[in-house]
Coordinates of N, CA and C in Angstrom, one line a residue:
X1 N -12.5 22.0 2.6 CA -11.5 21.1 2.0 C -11.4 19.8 2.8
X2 N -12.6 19.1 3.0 CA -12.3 17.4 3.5 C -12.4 16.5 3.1
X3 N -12.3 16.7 1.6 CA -12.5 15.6 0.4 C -10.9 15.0 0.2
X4 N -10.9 14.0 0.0 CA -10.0 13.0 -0.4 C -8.8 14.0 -1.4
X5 N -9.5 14.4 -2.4 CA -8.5 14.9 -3.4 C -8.2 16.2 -3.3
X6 N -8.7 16.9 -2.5 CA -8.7 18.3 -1.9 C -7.0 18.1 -0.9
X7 N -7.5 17.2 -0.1 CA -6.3 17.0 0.9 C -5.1 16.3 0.2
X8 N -4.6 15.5 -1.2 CA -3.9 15.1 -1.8 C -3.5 16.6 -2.2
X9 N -4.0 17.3 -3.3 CA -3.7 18.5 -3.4 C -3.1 19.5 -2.7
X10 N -3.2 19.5 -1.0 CA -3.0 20.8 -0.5 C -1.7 19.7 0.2
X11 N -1.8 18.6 0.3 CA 0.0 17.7 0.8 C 1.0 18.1 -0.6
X12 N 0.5 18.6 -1.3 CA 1.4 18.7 -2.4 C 1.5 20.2 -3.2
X13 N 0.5 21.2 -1.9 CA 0.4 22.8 -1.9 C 0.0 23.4 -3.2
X14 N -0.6 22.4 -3.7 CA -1.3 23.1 -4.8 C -3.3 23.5 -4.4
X15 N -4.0 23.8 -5.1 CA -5.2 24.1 -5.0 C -5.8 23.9 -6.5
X16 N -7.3 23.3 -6.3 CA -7.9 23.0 -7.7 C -8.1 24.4 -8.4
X17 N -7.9 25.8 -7.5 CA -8.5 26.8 -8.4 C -6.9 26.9 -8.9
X18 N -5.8 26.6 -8.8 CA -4.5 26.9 -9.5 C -4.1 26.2 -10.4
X19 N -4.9 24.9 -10.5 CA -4.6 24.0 -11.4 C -5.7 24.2 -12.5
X20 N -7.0 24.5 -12.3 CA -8.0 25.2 -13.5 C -7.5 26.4 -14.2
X21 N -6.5 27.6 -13.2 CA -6.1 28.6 -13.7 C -5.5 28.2 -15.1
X22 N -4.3 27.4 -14.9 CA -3.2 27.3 -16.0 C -4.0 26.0 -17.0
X23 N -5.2 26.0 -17.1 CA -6.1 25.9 -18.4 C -6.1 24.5 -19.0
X24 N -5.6 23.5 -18.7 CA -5.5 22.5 -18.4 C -6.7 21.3 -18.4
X25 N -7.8 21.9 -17.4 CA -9.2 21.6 -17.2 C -9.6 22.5 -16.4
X26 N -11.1 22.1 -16.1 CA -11.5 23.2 -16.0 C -11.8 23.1 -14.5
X27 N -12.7 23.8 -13.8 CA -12.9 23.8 -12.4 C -14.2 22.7 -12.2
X28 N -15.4 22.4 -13.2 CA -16.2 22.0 -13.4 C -15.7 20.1 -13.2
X29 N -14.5 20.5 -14.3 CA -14.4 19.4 -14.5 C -12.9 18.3 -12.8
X30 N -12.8 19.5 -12.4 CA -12.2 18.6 -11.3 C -13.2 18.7 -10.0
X31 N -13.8 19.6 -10.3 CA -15.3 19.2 -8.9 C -16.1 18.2 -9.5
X32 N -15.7 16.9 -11.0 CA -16.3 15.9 -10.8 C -15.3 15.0 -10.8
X33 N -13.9 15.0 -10.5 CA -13.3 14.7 -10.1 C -13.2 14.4 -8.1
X34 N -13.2 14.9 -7.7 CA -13.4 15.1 -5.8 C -14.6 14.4 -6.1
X35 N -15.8 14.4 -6.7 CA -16.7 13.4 -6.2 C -16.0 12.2 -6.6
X36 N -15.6 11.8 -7.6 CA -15.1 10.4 -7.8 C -14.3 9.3 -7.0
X37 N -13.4 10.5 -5.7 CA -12.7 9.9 -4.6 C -13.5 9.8 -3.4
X38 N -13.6 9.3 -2.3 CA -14.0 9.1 -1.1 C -13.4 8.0 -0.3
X39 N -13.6 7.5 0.8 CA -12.6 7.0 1.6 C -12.9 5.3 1.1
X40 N -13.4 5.2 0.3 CA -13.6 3.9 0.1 C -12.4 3.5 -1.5
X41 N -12.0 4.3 -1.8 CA -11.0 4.4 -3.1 C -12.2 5.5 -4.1
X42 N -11.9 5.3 -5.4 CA -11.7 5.9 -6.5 C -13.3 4.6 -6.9
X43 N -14.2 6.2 -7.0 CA -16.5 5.2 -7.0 C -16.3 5.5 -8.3
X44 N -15.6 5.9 -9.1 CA -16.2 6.6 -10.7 C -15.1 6.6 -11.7
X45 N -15.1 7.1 -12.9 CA -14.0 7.6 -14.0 C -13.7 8.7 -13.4
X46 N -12.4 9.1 -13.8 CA -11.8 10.5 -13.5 C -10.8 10.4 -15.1
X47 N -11.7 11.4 -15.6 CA -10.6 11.5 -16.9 C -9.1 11.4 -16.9
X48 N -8.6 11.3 -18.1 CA -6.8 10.7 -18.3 C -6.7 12.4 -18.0
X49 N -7.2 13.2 -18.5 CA -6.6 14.6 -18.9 C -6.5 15.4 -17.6
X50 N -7.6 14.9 -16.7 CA -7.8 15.6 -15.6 C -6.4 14.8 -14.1
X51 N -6.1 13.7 -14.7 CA -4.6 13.0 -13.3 C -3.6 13.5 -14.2
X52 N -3.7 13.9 -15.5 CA -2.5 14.6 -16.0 C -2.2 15.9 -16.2
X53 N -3.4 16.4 -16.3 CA -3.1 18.1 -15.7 C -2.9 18.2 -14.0
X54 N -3.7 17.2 -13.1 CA -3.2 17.1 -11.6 C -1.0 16.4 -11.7
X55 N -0.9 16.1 -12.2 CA 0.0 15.6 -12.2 C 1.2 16.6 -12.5
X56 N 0.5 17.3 -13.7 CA 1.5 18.4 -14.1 C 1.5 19.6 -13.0
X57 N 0.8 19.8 -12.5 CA 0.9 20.8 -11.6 C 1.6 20.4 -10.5
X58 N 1.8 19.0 -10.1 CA 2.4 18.6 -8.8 C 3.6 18.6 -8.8
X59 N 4.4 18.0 -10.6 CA 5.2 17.6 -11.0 C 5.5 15.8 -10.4
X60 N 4.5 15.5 -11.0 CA 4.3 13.9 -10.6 C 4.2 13.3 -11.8
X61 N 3.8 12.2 -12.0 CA 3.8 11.3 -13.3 C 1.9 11.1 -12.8
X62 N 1.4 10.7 -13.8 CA 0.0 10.2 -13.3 C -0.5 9.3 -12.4
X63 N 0.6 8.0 -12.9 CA 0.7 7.2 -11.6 C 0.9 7.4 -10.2
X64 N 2.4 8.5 -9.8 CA 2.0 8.8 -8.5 C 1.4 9.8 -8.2
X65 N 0.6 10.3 -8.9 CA -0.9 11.3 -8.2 C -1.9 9.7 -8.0
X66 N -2.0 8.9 -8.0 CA -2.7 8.2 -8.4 C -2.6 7.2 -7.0
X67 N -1.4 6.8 -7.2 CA -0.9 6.3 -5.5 C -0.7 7.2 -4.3
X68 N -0.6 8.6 -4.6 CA -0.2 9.5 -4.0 C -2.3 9.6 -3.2
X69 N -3.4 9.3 -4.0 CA -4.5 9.5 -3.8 C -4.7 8.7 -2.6
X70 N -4.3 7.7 -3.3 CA -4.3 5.8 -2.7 C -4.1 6.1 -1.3
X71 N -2.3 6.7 -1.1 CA -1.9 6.9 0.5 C -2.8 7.6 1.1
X72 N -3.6 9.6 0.5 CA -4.3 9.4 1.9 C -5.3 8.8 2.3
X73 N -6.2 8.2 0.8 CA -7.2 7.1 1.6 C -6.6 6.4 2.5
X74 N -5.5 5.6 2.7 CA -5.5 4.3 3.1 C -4.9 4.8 4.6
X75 N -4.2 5.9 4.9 CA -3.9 6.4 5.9 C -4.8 7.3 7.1
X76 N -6.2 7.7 6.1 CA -7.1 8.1 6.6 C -7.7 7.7 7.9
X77 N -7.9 6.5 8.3 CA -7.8 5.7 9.1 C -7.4 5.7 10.3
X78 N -5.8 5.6 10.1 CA -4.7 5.2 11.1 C -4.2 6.1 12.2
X79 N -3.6 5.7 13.1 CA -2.9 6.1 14.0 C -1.2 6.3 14.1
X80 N -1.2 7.2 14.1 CA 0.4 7.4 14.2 C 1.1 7.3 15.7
X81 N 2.1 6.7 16.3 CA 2.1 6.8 17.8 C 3.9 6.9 17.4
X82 N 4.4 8.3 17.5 CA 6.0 8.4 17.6 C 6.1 8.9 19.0
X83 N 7.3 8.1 19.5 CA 8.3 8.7 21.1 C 9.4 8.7 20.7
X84 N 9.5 10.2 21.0 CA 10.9 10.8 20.8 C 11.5 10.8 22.3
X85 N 12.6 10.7 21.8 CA 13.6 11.1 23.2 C 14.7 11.9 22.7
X86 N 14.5 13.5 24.1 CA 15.6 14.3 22.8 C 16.2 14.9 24.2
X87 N 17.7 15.8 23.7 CA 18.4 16.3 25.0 C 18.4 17.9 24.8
X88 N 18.4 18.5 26.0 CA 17.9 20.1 25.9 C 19.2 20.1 26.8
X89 N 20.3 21.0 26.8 CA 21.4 21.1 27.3 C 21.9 19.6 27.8
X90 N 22.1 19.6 29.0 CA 22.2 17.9 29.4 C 21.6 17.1 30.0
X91 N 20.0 18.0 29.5 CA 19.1 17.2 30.2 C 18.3 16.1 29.3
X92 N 17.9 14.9 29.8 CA 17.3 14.1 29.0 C 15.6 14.3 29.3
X93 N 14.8 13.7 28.0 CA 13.4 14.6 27.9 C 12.9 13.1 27.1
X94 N 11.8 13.0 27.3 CA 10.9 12.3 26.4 C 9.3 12.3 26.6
X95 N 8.7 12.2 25.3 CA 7.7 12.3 25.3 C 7.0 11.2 23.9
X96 N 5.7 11.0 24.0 CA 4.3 10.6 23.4 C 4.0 10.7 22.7
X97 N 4.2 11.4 20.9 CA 2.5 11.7 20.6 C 1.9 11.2 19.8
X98 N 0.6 11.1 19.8 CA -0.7 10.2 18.7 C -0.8 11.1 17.6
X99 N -0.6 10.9 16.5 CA -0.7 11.6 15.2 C -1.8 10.9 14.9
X100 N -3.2 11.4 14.4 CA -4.1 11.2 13.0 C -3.9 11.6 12.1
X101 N -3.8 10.4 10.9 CA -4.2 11.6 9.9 C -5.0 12.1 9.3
X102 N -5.2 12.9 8.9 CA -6.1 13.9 8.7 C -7.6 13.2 8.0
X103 N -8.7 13.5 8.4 CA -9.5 12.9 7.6 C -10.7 13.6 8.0
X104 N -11.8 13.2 7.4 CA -13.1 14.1 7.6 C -13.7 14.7 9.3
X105 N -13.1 13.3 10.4 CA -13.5 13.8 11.5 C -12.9 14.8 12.3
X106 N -11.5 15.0 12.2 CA -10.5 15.8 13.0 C -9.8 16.7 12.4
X107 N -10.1 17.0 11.0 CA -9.6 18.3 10.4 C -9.9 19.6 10.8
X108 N -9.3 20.8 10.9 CA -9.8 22.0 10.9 C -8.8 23.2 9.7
X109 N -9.7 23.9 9.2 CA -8.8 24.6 8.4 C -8.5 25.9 9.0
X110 N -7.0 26.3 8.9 CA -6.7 27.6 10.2 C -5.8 28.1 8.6
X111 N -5.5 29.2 8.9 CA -4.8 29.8 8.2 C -4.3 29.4 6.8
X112 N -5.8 29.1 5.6 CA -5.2 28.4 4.8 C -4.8 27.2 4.4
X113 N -4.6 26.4 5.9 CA -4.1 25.0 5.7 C -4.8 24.0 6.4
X114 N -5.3 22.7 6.2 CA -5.7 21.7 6.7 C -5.1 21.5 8.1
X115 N -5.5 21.3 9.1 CA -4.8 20.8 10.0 C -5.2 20.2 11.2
X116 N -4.7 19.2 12.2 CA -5.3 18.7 13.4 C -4.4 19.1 14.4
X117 N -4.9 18.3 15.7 CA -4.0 18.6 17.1 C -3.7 17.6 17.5
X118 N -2.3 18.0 18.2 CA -1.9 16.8 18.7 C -1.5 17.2 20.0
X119 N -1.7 16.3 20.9 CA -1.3 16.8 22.7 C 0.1 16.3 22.6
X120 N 0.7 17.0 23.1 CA 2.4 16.4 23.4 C 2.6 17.0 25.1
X121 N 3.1 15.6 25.5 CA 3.5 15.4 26.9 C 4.6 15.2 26.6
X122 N 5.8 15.9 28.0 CA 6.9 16.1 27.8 C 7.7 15.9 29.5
X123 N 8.5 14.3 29.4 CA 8.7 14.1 30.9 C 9.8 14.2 31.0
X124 N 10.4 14.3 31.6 CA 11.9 14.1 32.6 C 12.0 12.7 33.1
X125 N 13.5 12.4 32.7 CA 13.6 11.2 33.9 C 13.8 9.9 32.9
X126 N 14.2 8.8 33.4 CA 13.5 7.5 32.7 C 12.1 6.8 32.6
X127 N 11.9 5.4 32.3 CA 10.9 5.3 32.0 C 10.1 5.0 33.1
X128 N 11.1 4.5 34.2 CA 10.5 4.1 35.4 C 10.2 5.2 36.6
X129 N 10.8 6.5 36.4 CA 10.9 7.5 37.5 C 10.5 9.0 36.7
X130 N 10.0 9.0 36.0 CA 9.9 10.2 34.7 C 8.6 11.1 35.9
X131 N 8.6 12.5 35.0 CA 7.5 13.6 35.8 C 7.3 14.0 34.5
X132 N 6.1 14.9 34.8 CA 5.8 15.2 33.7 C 6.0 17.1 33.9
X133 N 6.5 17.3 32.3 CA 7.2 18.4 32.8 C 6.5 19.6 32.3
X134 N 6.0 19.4 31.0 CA 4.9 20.0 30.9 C 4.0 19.4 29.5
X135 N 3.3 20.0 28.9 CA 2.0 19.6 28.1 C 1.2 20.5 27.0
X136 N 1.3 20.6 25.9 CA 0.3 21.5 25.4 C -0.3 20.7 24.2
X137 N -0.8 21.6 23.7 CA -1.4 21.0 22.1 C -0.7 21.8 21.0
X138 N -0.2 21.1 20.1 CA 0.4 22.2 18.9 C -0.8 21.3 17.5
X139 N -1.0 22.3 16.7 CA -1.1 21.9 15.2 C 0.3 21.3 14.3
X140 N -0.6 20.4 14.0 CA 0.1 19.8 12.7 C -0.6 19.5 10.9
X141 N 0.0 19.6 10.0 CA 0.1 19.2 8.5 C -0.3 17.7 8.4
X142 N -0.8 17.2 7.6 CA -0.1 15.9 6.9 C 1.5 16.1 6.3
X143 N 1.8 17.2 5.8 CA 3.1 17.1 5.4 C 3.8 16.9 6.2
X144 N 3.7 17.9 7.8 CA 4.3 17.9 8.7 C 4.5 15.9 9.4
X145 N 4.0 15.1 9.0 CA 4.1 13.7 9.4 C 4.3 12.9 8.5
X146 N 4.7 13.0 7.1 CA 5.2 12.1 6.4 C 5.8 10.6 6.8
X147 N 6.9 11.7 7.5 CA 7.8 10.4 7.8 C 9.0 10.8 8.7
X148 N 9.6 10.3 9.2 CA 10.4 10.6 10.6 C 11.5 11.7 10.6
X149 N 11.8 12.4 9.4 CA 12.7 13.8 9.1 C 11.2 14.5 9.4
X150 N 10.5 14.7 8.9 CA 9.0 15.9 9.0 C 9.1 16.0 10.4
X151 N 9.0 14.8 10.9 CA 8.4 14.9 12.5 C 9.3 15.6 13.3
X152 N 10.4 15.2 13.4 CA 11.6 15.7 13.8 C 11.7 17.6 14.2
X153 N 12.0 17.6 12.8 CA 11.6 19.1 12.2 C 10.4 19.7 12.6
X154 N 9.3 19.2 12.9 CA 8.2 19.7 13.2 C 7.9 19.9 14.5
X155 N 8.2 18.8 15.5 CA 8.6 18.7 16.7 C 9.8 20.0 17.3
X156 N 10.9 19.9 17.1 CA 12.3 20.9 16.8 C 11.2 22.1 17.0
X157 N 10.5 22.4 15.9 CA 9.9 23.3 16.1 C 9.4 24.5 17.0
X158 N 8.6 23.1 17.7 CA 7.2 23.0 18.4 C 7.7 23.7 20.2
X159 N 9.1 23.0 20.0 CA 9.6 23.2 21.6 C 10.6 24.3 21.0
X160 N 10.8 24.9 20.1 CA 12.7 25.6 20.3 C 12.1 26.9 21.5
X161 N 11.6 27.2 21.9 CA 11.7 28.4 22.8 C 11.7 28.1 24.0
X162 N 10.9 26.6 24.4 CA 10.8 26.8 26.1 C 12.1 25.5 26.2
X163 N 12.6 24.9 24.7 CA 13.7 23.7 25.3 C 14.9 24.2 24.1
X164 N 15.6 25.1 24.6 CA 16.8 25.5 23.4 C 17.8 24.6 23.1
X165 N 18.3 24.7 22.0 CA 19.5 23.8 21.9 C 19.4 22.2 21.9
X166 N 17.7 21.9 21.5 CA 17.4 20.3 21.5 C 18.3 19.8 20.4
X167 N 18.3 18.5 20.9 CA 19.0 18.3 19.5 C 17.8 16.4 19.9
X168 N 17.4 15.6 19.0 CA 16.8 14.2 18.9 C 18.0 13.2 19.0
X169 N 17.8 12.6 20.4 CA 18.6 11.4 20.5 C 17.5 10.3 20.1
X170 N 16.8 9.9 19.5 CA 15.6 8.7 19.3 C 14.6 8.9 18.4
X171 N 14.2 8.5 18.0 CA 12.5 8.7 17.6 C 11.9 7.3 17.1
X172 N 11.0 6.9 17.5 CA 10.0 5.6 16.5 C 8.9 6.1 16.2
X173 N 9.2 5.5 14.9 CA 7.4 5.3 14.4 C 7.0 4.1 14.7
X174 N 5.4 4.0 15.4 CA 4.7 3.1 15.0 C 3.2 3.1 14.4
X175 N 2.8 2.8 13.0 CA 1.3 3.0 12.8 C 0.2 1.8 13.3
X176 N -0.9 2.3 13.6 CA -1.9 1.8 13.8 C -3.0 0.9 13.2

């Protein structure tokens, strides 16, 4: 699943064999669909019937399956760079990390879902006297990076065992 419309589909937890199920079109006819997409936009026709049966299964309007395609092309690309700064009892914490999104080179499929890695470093201190306190790699979604609630959440996650009780004093986005 490293096709353009494959990865629209699974940000929106559906699958082409669930959307052929409910009869709509067929399987045929959305594997000429996924060829139609690639990172350059939308090379071919993709039938009305076939972004309105995608659509109905998303619960989208045509148009935004349509835009919804658009974003991961045009994000395929980029770089996501968020620094959070968050407090674990009363200690202050910040860290780094590089988000990709997801695209043909750095995908891997684990359990069902699309996903890449991201290194997160985690210092102590301010910006001029900070240590580094520790480091791992965790997996991430595209869903999981939307937008700065996902991350949060996702993050929250990532640490609740070895940093209890975080709560996010900060976060920025910046893209690439």
């Amino acid at each position: 699943m490293t096709n353009v419309l494959d990865r629209y589909l699974n940000i929106q937890g559906v699958t082409r064999y669930e959307i052929s199920k409910r009869g709509k079109v067929s399987a045929s006819t959305l594997q000429s669909a996924v060829a139609a997409f690639d990172k350059a936009g939308m090379q071919a026709k993709v039938a009305v019937k076939t972004i309105t049966a995608i659509a109905e299964a998303v619960n989208r309007t045509p148009g935004q399956v349509l835009d919804g395609i658009q974003d991961v092309i045009s994000k395929g690309d980029k770089t996501m760079i968020v620094n959070i700064e968050f407090n674990s009892g009363s200690k202050p914490y910040q860290t780094t990390i590089q988000f990709e999104h997801l695209n043909d080179d750095n995908v891997e499929y684990i359990g069902g879902r699309e996903v890449s890695t991201a290194m997160v470093d985690i210092f102590n201190g301010n910006d001029i006297d900070k240590d580094l306190v520790s480091n791992y790699e965790s997996y991430y979604t595209e869903n999981d990076i939307q937008d700065a609630e996902h991350i949060k959440s996702w993050f929250l996650d990532q640490i609740k065992y070895e940093y209890t009780n975080s709560e996010i004093a900060e976060i920025n986005l910046e893209e690439e």
